[in-house]
Coordinates of C-alpha atoms in Angstrom, one line a residue:
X1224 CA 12.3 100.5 -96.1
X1225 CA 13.6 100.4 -92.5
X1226 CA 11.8 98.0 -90.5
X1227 CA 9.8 98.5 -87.1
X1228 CA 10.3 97.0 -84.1
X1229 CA 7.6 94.7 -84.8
X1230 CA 8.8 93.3 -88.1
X1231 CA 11.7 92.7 -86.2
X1232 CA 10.3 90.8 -83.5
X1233 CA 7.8 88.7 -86.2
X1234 CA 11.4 87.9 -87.6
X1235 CA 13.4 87.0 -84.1
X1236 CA 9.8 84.8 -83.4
X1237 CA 10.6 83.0 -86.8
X1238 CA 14.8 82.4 -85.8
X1239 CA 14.6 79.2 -84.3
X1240 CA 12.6 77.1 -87.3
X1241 CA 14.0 78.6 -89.9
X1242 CA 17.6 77.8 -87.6
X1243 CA 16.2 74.3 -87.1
X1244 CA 14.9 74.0 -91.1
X1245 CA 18.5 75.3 -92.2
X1246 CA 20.1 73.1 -89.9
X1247 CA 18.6 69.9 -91.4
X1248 CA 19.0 71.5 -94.7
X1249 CA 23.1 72.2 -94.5
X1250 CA 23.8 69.8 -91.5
X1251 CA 26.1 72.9 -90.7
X1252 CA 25.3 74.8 -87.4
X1253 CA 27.6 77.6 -88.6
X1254 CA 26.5 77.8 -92.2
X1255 CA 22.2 77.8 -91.0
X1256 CA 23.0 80.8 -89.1
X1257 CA 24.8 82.3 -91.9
X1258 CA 21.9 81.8 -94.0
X1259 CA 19.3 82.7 -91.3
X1260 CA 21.2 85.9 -91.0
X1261 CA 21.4 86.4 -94.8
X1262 CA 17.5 85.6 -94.6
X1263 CA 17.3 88.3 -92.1
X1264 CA 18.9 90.7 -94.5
X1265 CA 16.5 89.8 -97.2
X1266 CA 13.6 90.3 -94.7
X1267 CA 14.7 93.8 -94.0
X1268 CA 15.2 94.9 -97.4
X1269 CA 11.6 93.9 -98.8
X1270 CA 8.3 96.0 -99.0
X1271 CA 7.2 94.2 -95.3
X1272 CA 4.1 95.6 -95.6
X1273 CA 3.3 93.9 -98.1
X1274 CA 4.1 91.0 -97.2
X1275 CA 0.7 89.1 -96.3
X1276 CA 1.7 85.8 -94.7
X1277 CA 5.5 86.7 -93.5
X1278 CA 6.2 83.0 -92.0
X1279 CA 5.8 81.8 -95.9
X1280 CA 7.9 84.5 -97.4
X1281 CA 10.7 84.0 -94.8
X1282 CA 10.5 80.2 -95.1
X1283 CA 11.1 80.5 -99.1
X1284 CA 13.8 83.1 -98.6
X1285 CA 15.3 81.2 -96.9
X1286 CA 15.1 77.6 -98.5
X1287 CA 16.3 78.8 -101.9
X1288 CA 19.3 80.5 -99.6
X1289 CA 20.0 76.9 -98.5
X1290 CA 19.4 75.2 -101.6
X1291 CA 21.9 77.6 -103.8
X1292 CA 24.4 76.7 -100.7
X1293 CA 23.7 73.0 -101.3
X1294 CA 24.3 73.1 -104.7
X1295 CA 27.9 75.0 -104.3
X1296 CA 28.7 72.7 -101.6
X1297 CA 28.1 69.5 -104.0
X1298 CA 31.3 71.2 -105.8
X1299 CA 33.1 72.1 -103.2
X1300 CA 33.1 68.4 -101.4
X1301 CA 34.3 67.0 -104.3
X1302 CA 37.4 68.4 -102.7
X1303 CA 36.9 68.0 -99.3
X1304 CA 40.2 65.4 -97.7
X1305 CA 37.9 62.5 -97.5
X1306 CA 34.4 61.8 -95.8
X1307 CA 31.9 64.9 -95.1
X1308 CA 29.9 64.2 -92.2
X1309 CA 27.3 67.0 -90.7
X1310 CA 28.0 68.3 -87.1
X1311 CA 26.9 67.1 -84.2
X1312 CA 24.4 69.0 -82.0
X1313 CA 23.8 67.9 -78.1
X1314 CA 20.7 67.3 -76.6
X1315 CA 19.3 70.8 -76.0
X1316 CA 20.7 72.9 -78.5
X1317 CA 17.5 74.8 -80.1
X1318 CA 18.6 74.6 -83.5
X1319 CA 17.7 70.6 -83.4
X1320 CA 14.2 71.9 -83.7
X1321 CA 10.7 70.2 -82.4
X1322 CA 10.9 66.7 -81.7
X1323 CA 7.4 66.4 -80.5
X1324 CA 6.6 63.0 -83.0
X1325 CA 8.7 60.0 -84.2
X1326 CA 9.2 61.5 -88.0
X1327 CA 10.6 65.1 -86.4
X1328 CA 13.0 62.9 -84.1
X1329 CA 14.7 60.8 -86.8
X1330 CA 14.5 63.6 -89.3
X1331 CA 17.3 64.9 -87.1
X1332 CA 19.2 61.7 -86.0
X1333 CA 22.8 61.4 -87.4
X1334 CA 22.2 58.4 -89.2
X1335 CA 19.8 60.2 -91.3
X1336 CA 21.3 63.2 -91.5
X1337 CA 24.2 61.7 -93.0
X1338 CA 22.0 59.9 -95.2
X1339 CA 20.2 62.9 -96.5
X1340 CA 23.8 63.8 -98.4
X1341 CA 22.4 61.0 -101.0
X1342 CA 19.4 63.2 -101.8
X1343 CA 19.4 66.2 -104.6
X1344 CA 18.8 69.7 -102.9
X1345 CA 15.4 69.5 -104.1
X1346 CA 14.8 66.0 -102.7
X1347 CA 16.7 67.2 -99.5
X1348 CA 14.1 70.2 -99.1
X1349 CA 11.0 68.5 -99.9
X1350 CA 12.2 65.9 -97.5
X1351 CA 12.8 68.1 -94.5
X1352 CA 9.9 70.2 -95.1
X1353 CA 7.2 67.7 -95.0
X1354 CA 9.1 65.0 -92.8
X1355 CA 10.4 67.1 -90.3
X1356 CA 8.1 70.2 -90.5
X1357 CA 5.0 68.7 -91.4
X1358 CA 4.5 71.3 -94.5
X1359 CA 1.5 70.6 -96.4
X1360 CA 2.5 69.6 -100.3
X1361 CA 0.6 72.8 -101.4
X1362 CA 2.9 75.0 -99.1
X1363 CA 5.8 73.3 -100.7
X1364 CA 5.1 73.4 -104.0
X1365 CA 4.7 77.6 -103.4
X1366 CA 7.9 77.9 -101.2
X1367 CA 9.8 75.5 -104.2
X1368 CA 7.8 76.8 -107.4
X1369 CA 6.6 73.2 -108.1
X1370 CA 3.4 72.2 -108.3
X1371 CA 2.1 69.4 -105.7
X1372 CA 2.5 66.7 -107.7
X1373 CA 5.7 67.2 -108.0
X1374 CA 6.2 67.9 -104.5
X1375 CA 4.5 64.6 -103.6
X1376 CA 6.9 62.7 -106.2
X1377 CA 9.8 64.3 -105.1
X1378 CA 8.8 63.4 -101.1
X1379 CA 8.0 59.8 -101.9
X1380 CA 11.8 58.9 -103.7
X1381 CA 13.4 61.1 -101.4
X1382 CA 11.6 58.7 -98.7
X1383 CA 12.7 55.3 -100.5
X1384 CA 16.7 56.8 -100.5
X1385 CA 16.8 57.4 -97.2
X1386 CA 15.2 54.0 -96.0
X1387 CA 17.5 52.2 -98.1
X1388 CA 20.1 53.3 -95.8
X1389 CA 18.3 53.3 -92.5
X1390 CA 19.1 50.4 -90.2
X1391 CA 16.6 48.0 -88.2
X1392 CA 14.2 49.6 -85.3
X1393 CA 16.4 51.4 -82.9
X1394 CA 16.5 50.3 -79.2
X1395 CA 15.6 51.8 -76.0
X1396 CA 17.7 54.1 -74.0
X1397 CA 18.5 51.7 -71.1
X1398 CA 19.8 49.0 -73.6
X1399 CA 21.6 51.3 -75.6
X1400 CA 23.9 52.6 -72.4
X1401 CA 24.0 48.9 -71.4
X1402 CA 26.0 47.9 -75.5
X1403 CA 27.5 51.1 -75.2
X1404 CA 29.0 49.8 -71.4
X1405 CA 29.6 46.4 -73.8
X1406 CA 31.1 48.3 -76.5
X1407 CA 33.7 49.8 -74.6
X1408 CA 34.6 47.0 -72.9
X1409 CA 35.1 44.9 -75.7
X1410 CA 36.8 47.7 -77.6
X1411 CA 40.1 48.8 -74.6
X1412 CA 40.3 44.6 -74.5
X1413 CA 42.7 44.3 -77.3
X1414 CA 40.6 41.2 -78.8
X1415 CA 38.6 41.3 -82.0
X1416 CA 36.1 39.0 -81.0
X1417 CA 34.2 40.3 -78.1
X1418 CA 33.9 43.5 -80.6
X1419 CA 32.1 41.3 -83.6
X1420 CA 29.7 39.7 -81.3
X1421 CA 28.4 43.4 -81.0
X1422 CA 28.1 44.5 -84.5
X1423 CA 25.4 43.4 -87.3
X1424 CA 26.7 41.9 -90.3
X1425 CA 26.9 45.3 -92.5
X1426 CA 28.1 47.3 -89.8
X1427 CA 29.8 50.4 -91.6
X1428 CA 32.3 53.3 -89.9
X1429 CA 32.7 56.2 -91.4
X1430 CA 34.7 59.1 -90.1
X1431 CA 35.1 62.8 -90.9
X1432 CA 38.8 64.9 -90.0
X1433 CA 38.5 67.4 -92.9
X1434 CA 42.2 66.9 -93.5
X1435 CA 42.8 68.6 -90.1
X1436 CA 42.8 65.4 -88.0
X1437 CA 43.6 61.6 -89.0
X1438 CA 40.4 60.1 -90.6
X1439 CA 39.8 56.9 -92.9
X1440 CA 39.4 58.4 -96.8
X1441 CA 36.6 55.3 -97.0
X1442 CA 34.4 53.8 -95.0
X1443 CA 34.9 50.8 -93.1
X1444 CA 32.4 48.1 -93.6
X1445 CA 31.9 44.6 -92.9
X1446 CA 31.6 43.1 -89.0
X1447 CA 34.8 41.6 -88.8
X1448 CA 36.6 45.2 -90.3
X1449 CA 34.9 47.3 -88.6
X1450 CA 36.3 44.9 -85.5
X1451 CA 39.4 45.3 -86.7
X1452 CA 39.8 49.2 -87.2
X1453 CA 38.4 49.7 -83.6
X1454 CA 40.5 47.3 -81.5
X1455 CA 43.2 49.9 -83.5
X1456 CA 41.7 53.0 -82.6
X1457 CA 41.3 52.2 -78.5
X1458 CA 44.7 50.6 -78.7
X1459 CA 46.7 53.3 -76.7
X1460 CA 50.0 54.7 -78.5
X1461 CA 52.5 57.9 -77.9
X1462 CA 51.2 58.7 -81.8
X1463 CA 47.6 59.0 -80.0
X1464 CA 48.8 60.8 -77.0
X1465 CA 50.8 63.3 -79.5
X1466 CA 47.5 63.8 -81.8
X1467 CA 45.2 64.5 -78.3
X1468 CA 47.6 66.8 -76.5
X1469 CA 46.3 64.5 -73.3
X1470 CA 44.0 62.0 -71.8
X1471 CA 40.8 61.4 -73.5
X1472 CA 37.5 61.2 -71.2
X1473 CA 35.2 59.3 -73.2
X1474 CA 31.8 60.3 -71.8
X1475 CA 28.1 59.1 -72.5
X1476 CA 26.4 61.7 -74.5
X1477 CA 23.1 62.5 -76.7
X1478 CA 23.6 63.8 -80.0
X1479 CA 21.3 64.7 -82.8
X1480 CA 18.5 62.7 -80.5
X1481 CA 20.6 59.2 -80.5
X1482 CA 24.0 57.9 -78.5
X1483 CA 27.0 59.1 -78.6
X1484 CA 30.5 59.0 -77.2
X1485 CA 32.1 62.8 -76.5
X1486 CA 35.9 62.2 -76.6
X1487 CA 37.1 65.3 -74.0
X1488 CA 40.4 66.3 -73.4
X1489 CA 40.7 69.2 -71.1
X1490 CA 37.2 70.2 -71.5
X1491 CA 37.3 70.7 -75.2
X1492 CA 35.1 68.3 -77.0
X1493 CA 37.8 66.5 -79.3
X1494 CA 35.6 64.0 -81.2
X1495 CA 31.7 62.6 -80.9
X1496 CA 31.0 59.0 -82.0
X1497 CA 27.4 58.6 -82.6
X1498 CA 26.4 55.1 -82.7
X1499 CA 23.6 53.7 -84.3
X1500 CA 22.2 50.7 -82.1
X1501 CA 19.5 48.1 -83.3
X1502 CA 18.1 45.0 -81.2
X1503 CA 20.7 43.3 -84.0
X1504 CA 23.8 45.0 -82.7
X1505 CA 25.1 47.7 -83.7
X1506 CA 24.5 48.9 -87.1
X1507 CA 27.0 52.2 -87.6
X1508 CA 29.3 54.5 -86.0
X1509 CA 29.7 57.9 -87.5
X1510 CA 33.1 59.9 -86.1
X1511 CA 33.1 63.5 -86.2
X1512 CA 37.0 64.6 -85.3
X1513 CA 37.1 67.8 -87.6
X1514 CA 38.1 70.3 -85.1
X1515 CA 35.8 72.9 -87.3
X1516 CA 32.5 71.3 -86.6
X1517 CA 33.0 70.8 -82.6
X1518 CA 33.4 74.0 -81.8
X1519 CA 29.7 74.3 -81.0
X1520 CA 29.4 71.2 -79.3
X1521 CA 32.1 72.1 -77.1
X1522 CA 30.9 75.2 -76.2
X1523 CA 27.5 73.3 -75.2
X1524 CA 29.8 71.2 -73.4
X1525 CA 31.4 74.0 -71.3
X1526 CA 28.2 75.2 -70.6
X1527 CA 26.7 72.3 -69.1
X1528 CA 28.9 72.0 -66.6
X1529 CA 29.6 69.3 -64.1
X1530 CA 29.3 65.9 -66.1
X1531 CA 29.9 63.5 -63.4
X1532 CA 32.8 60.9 -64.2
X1533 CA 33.6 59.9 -67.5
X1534 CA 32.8 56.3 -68.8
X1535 CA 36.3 55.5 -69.8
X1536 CA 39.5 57.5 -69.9
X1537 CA 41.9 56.4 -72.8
X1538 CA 45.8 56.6 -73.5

């Protein structure tokens, strides 16, 4: 049945939650609106009148969409050239969703959403739902075809995963610019050990090129390691300048709600280091250099125009 103007405006109204519930869900900006759009398809091929509480229906459309895609993806990482990180999203892009209490805010952070990769689909989507969404275990179990019980179960080991990973309280904004200043300068030194003193113990580094740019195949853990592998990757070099194509402004940023380090060159966003920083130091850097997943983030970028002058400029 064709749809009127006004099932088309109850499902534009919907866009942006079921962009920010696909986001958290894929960790793919390109893929949610694939699947918001496929959602949309969905919507306009169904009996709308029907239809008696539409935000429910399009909500399960949608979350089996994303959990079919999660389950393909699972196969198709096993090949991907070595780590898989989600993409970054700066501070105002809608599709980071509300971030009106603590829960919706971290639900979003990198940190978690790389951690969230640990979860089943079904964990993954019971976890975003209620965490970030504040659905009710009853809604779940309809939009999941579980009953609450098992919605609740799921919630609660999906909770323990992901605080197994998660580092110590997080700091203020203020401090984290100040180690980030600290950072920096310890990092274009040359010397390992102004970079240790600024790391906890079980500081980790993982980074993501999809085969397209150079990227550790591992993570890179321990203080002194971690040390190590940075003092290499500000160490300026003709390889460097070869793989950049010029100059890289390292500017302070806001991604996924925490710090981060935009690496620009020419106004095209060529990396973002988001940095997790705890009162003990800091506790993990997560590099996003696959050109594939910046392309929103330097079209934000663009957009924003003048960004005053960069922190650091390198090579």
């Amino acid at each position: 049945m064709a749809l009127t103007m006004s099932d088309v405006d109850r499902f534009e109204a919907s866009r942006p939650r079921l962009e920010a519930i696909a986001y958290r869900l894929l960790g793919s900006a390109s893929e949610a609106e694939d699947a918001v759009q496929e959602t949309f398809l969905r919507w306009q091929a169904a009996d709308v009148g029907r239809i008696e509480v539409p935000e429910a229906w399009l909500t399960k459309a949608l979350t089996n969409l994303c959990l079919n895609q999660l389950t393909s993806a699972r196969a198709r990482r096993e090949t991907y050239v070595g780590q898989w990180l989600p993409e970054p999203l700066l501070a105002g892009d809608p599709m980071l969703g509300p971030a009106d209490t603590a829960e919706q805010r971290e639900s979003v952070s990198y940190a978690v959403m790389a951690l969230l990769e640990r979860l089943t689909p079904n964990e993954r989507a019971v976890y975003v739902l209620r965490e970030a969404f504040a659905y009710s275990h009853r809604e779940i179990a309809e939009i999941l075809d579980l009953t609450e019980a098992a919605s609740q179960q799921i919630f609660h080991r999906a909770g323990r995963r992901v605080a197994e990973g998660k580092a110590r309280t997080e700091v203020d904004e203020a401090t984290a610019r100040r180690v980030i200043e600290e950072f920096l300068a310890a990092a274009t030194s040359g010397r390992t050990e102004p970079l240790v003193r600024l790391l906890t113990e079980d500081v980790v580094v993982v980074g993501d090129g999809g085969g397209k740019v150079p990227a550790r195949a591992r993570a890179v853990e321990g203080s002194l390691a971690v040390a190590k592998f940075l003092r290499g990757l500000f160490k300026p070099g003709k390889a460097k300048q070869d793989l950049t194509g010029g100059s890289v402004e390292l500017h302070l940023a806001d991604a996924n709600g925490g710090p981060a380090l935009l690496a620009v060159v020419d106004g095209r966003v060529f990396g973002v280091m988001c940095l997790e920083i705890t009162a003990e130091g800091i506790a993990s850097f997560h590099n996003q250099v696959n050109p594939d997943k910046l392309e929103r983030a330097t079209r934000q970028w663009t957009a924003a125009g003048d960004h005053g002058e960069p922190l650091v400029t390198l090579f």
